[in-house]
Amino acid sequence: MRTRLMCAAGAFSLLLVAGCGAGAADDGQIRTAAVVSSRAQEVYDEIQALPPAEQRAKAVQLASEEGELTVYTSLTDNVADAVSKAFEKQFPHIKVSMFRGNSETILQRILQESQARKLGADAVESDFLEMSSLDSQKALARYTGPGQALVAPSSRFPDWTADRFNVFLPAWNTDLVKTADVPRSWEALADARYKGRITLEPTDSDWYANVTHYWLTHGKTRAQVDDLWRRIVANSHVTKGHTTIMALLGAGQTPLDSMNYTYITEQARLKGAPVAYRLPDGTNPLPAFPRPNGVGMLRGAQHPAAAWLFYDWMLHEGQKVLVGLHMTPSTKVPGDTSLQGIHLVPFDVKELTDPTTDWDKKYDQQLRGVASAQGGN
């Protein structure tokens, strides 16, 4: 995980892509590390200089004149499609183009387009690490609109805001795992009864980091933690992609996912798959880690008013769309039951952005030699 952040920083540090007045200093030093448009900033400033109650109307006016919006997102296909359709229904004069990929692909695409001086995205909606990377490289413009007040301070980052949470919990096939055998702690995944039955996802280093840090701060020694991970890995095989491992789980080809996002499990369950992440009483005793994923508007946006409007909409009306898809919103939404019966503990933002720790590398080392299967995104 830290590797991805460092690679992104290194790539951005080589870039100077200027637009509409932003450029290099006379001495040849890099002034900015990302695509910048003074016109885009002027639009953002024009909207946000107004009283909060007037900002949305101005954004709608300007965005309707632009007529287009391009969003890069790591939302799953069905969620991205629902978000796009709901936005276009509310704002029919704005045509939305969504590029969907995993979070690493989204970041890499922005890097490549920046290098080619052809940034295609106006707004981005992606995972914590990639949003943090774009933020640290000054690729995102600051939003100060009324949506900020709806979100807890811990979910506000310098130039992006959490609009949803991916909640980490195990998932199991209810036909293959009896209620008595459901893991009731993260430590339980190390039990010999799960030998050969657990699926690990090879990019889940943020889950690995959070569980490790939780254990170390709740009474376990480093030796005990290392032993638990050795035993968990010995019980497991590896498959790439959270939607892929859920498809295998639902089809009965695997019995237990070490971790999946609760909304993916819930969506599969509602479609009839025999899967669960809660016990029959509707609870789950494990500490669940809610990873903030969020929305940002790019400093080099070609359609900045539409980018601002999308950002604001995702913190308002978009929250209801997410709840309708059984996702966990970042604001309080009537009817949201995504966290009911779940024991939440804080997602460790500080640990994951610590420059001295490379959780990607540590997790990769844990998984060396583990049998793998072909997976998807």
XYZ file of N, CA and C in Angstrom, residues 219-334:
348
model
N -3.291 -5.698 23.359
C -2.716 -6.688 24.255
C -1.848 -7.768 23.657
N -1.758 -7.845 22.333
C -0.949 -8.902 21.746
C 0.487 -8.421 21.497
N 1.411 -9.347 21.614
C 2.803 -9.038 21.313
C 3.047 -9.198 19.817
N 4.171 -8.664 19.354
C 4.523 -8.823 17.943
C 4.646 -10.296 17.579
N 5.240 -11.094 18.466
C 5.401 -12.521 18.196
C 4.049 -13.208 18.055
N 3.102 -12.846 18.914
C 1.768 -13.426 18.833
C 1.066 -13.039 17.523
N 1.225 -11.784 17.136
C 0.609 -11.317 15.894
C 1.215 -12.035 14.696
N 2.518 -12.152 14.680
C 3.186 -12.836 13.568
C 2.738 -14.288 13.470
N 2.581 -14.924 14.619
C 2.136 -16.319 14.632
C 0.711 -16.445 14.093
N -0.166 -15.517 14.482
C -1.540 -15.545 13.980
C -1.582 -15.418 12.464
N -0.791 -14.497 11.910
C -0.786 -14.325 10.454
C -0.220 -15.551 9.752
N 0.803 -16.177 10.314
C 1.345 -17.397 9.701
C 0.275 -18.478 9.618
N -0.502 -18.595 10.661
C -1.541 -19.638 10.694
C -2.716 -19.289 9.789
N -3.076 -18.016 9.727
C -4.156 -17.606 8.819
C -3.766 -17.868 7.374
N -2.555 -17.474 7.012
C -2.079 -17.677 5.641
C -2.000 -19.169 5.322
N -1.601 -19.975 6.291
C -1.520 -21.426 6.075
C -2.893 -22.039 5.817
N -3.940 -21.373 6.269
C -5.313 -21.859 6.060
C -5.903 -21.412 4.727
N -5.158 -20.623 3.970
C -5.780 -19.838 2.904
C -5.240 -20.129 1.515
N -6.028 -19.681 0.536
C -5.568 -19.519 -0.838
C -5.904 -18.091 -1.242
N -5.387 -17.651 -2.390
C -5.505 -16.254 -2.809
C -6.282 -16.156 -4.118
N -7.208 -15.213 -4.186
C -7.938 -14.904 -5.415
C -8.051 -13.396 -5.545
N -7.801 -12.883 -6.737
C -7.800 -11.432 -6.982
C -9.201 -10.923 -7.256
N -9.571 -9.836 -6.589
C -10.814 -9.133 -6.872
C -11.937 -9.458 -5.903
N -12.480 -8.424 -5.261
C -13.533 -8.646 -4.266
C -14.835 -9.143 -4.891
N -15.165 -8.663 -6.078
C -16.378 -9.176 -6.730
C -16.169 -10.619 -7.178
N -14.948 -10.949 -7.564
C -14.655 -12.324 -7.979
C -14.747 -13.285 -6.812
N -14.135 -12.927 -5.682
C -14.181 -13.848 -4.546
C -15.601 -13.983 -4.009
N -16.425 -12.932 -4.165
C -17.823 -13.055 -3.751
C -18.596 -13.966 -4.696
N -18.298 -13.886 -6.000
C -18.964 -14.772 -6.957
C -18.638 -16.228 -6.649
N -17.374 -16.501 -6.328
C -16.975 -17.866 -5.976
C -17.645 -18.317 -4.687
N -17.730 -17.399 -3.721
C -18.375 -17.721 -2.448
C -19.841 -18.043 -2.662
N -20.533 -17.197 -3.425
C -21.953 -17.407 -3.661
C -22.251 -18.675 -4.433
N -21.322 -19.058 -5.305
C -21.511 -20.275 -6.105
C -21.147 -21.541 -5.335
N -20.651 -21.375 -4.114
C -20.293 -22.535 -3.310
C -18.946 -23.133 -3.653
N -18.144 -22.408 -4.430
C -16.811 -22.905 -4.782
C -15.788 -22.633 -3.685
N -16.108 -21.693 -2.803
C -15.285 -21.416 -1.623
C -16.226 -21.211 -0.446
N -15.787 -21.535 0.771
C -16.681 -21.394 1.927
C -16.559 -20.097 2.710
N -15.363 -19.459 2.682
C -15.146 -18.348 3.607
C -14.163 -17.337 3.024
N -14.579 -16.071 2.962
C -13.679 -14.981 2.591
C -13.130 -14.365 3.872
N -11.823 -14.232 3.950
C -11.228 -13.642 5.152
C -11.776 -12.252 5.396
N -11.976 -11.499 4.297
C -12.566 -10.168 4.373
C -13.162 -9.824 3.028
N -14.368 -9.252 3.085
C -14.916 -8.609 1.900
C -15.648 -7.367 2.370
N -16.000 -6.498 1.435
C -16.753 -5.309 1.794
C -18.193 -5.727 2.067
N -18.740 -5.251 3.155
C -20.074 -5.702 3.555
C -21.129 -5.406 2.500
N -20.976 -4.313 1.756
C -22.002 -4.003 0.758
C -21.985 -5.020 -0.378
N -20.814 -5.545 -0.732
C -20.742 -6.561 -1.777
C -21.416 -7.843 -1.304
N -21.179 -8.210 -0.050
C -21.840 -9.385 0.514
C -23.348 -9.193 0.554
N -23.783 -8.020 0.993
C -25.219 -7.757 1.109
C -25.900 -7.754 -0.253
N -25.264 -7.152 -1.245
C -25.847 -7.151 -2.585
C -25.989 -8.570 -3.120
N -24.984 -9.405 -2.888
C -25.060 -10.796 -3.334
C -26.159 -11.552 -2.590
N -26.270 -11.305 -1.290
C -27.304 -11.972 -0.490
C -28.699 -11.612 -0.987
N -28.922 -10.350 -1.278
C -30.238 -9.912 -1.727
C -30.587 -10.443 -3.111
N -29.569 -10.838 -3.867
C -29.813 -11.461 -5.173
C -30.029 -12.973 -5.061
N -29.994 -13.478 -3.833
C -30.295 -14.885 -3.614
C -29.115 -15.772 -3.311
N -27.903 -15.233 -3.276
C -26.735 -16.049 -2.960
C -26.748 -16.434 -1.482
N -26.333 -17.648 -1.139
C -26.313 -18.081 0.265
C -25.073 -17.564 0.987
N -25.012 -16.268 1.164
C -23.850 -15.650 1.791
C -24.295 -14.738 2.929
N -23.391 -14.469 3.847
C -23.711 -13.609 4.993
C -22.437 -13.015 5.552
N -22.601 -11.911 6.282
C -21.516 -11.347 7.080
C -22.017 -11.050 8.483
N -23.305 -11.253 8.713
C -23.897 -11.149 10.041
C -24.384 -12.527 10.487
N -24.396 -12.741 11.795
C -24.958 -13.959 12.363
C -26.481 -13.930 12.221
N -27.156 -15.050 12.458
C -28.622 -15.066 12.330
C -29.337 -14.030 13.182
N -28.729 -13.592 14.273
C -29.368 -12.571 15.113
C -29.117 -11.153 14.583
N -28.445 -11.051 13.430
C -28.237 -9.742 12.812
C -27.018 -8.992 13.305
N -26.155 -9.663 14.054
C -24.972 -8.990 14.596
C -23.700 -9.637 14.052
N -22.586 -8.942 14.275
C -21.272 -9.516 14.023
C -20.348 -8.984 15.105
N -19.760 -9.873 15.909
C -18.962 -9.402 17.060
C -17.567 -8.918 16.712
N -17.086 -9.157 15.494
C -15.733 -8.741 15.144
C -15.625 -7.228 15.079
N -14.489 -6.656 15.445
C -14.263 -5.229 15.184
C -14.191 -4.999 13.680
N -15.062 -4.140 13.167
C -15.135 -3.861 11.733
C -14.446 -2.539 11.439
N -13.665 -2.510 10.385
C -12.897 -1.323 10.027
C -13.563 -0.621 8.840
N -14.055 0.601 9.029
C -14.701 1.328 7.931
C -13.698 2.207 7.180
N -13.319 1.792 5.983
C -12.358 2.573 5.205
C -13.054 3.721 4.485
N -12.600 4.948 4.675
C -13.213 6.074 3.962
C -12.788 6.092 2.497
N -13.782 6.129 1.612
C -13.552 6.349 0.191
C -14.269 7.643 -0.164
N -13.762 8.365 -1.150
C -14.335 9.689 -1.292
C -14.344 10.265 -2.682
N -14.731 11.532 -2.701
C -14.930 12.266 -3.937
C -14.038 13.499 -3.944
N -13.543 13.843 -5.116
C -12.733 15.043 -5.277
C -12.940 15.632 -6.657
N -12.603 16.900 -6.806
C -12.691 17.561 -8.116
C -11.278 17.972 -8.506
N -10.933 17.764 -9.758
C -9.570 17.952 -10.217
C -9.265 19.405 -10.545
N -8.049 19.806 -10.229
C -7.629 21.194 -10.507
C -7.536 21.468 -12.002
N -7.380 20.417 -12.781
C -7.298 20.586 -14.228
C -8.580 20.228 -14.942
N -9.711 20.249 -14.258
C -10.992 19.851 -14.846
C -11.353 20.716 -16.051
N -11.828 20.066 -17.108
C -12.335 20.796 -18.267
C -13.759 21.278 -18.035
N -14.455 20.631 -17.103
C -15.836 20.999 -16.779
C -15.927 21.188 -15.256
N -15.322 22.263 -14.759
C -15.197 22.437 -13.302
C -16.523 22.638 -12.579
N -17.467 23.348 -13.204
C -18.760 23.539 -12.532
C -19.465 22.203 -12.358
N -19.386 21.349 -13.381
C -19.994 20.020 -13.278
C -19.272 19.176 -12.236
N -17.944 19.335 -12.154
C -17.174 18.609 -11.134
C -17.605 19.043 -9.739
N -17.740 20.368 -9.539
C -18.176 20.872 -8.230
C -19.576 20.361 -7.911
N -20.453 20.378 -8.900
C -21.830 19.935 -8.686
C -21.870 18.454 -8.319
N -21.068 17.644 -8.991
C -21.032 16.216 -8.681
C -20.530 15.983 -7.260
N -19.488 16.683 -6.885
C -18.938 16.581 -5.525
C -20.039 16.909 -4.508
N -20.695 18.028 -4.696
C -21.740 18.463 -3.774
C -22.904 17.473 -3.760
N -23.268 16.985 -4.934
C -24.390 16.047 -5.058
C -24.081 14.730 -4.351
N -22.847 14.262 -4.441
C -22.493 13.008 -3.787
C -22.614 13.099 -2.267
N -22.483 14.296 -1.707
C -22.629 14.478 -0.265
C -24.060 14.802 0.137
N -24.924 14.977 -0.845
C -26.339 15.244 -0.585
C -27.192 14.123 -1.170
N -27.748 14.320 -2.345
C -28.649 13.334 -2.948
C -27.967 12.000 -3.221
N -26.688 12.050 -3.568
C -25.964 10.818 -3.862
C -25.894 9.855 -2.690
N -25.979 10.381 -1.485
C -25.961 9.528 -0.298
C -27.155 8.571 -0.278
N -28.310 9.064 -0.705
C -29.500 8.208 -0.755
C -29.354 7.130 -1.817
N -28.694 7.477 -2.926
C -28.446 6.475 -3.961
C -27.571 5.356 -3.402
N -26.528 5.719 -2.673
C -25.640 4.723 -2.084
C -26.381 3.832 -1.092
N -27.214 4.430 -0.261
C -27.983 3.652 0.713
C -28.919 2.684 -0.007
N -29.511 3.132 -1.102
C -30.390 2.257 -1.877
C -29.673 1.044 -2.443
N -28.349 1.135 -2.530
C -27.527 0.028 -3.024
C -26.828 -0.702 -1.879
N -27.276 -0.427 -0.641
C -26.804 -1.115 0.567
C -25.352 -0.807 0.894
N -24.918 0.378 0.471
C -23.589 0.839 0.827
C -23.669 1.680 2.096
N -22.519 1.985 2.672
C -22.468 2.751 3.914
C -22.133 4.197 3.591
N -23.066 5.119 3.785
C -22.822 6.524 3.445
C -21.976 7.204 4.513
N -21.441 8.359 4.159
C -20.623 9.110 5.124
C -21.458 10.089 5.931
N -22.725 10.251 5.575
C -23.620 11.138 6.312
C -24.774 10.327 6.879
N -25.554 10.951 7.739
C -26.716 10.274 8.305
C -27.860 10.317 7.306
N -28.307 9.134 6.895
C -29.375 9.025 5.898
C -30.501 8.184 6.477
N -31.725 8.689 6.510
C -32.848 7.892 7.010
C -32.971 6.568 6.251
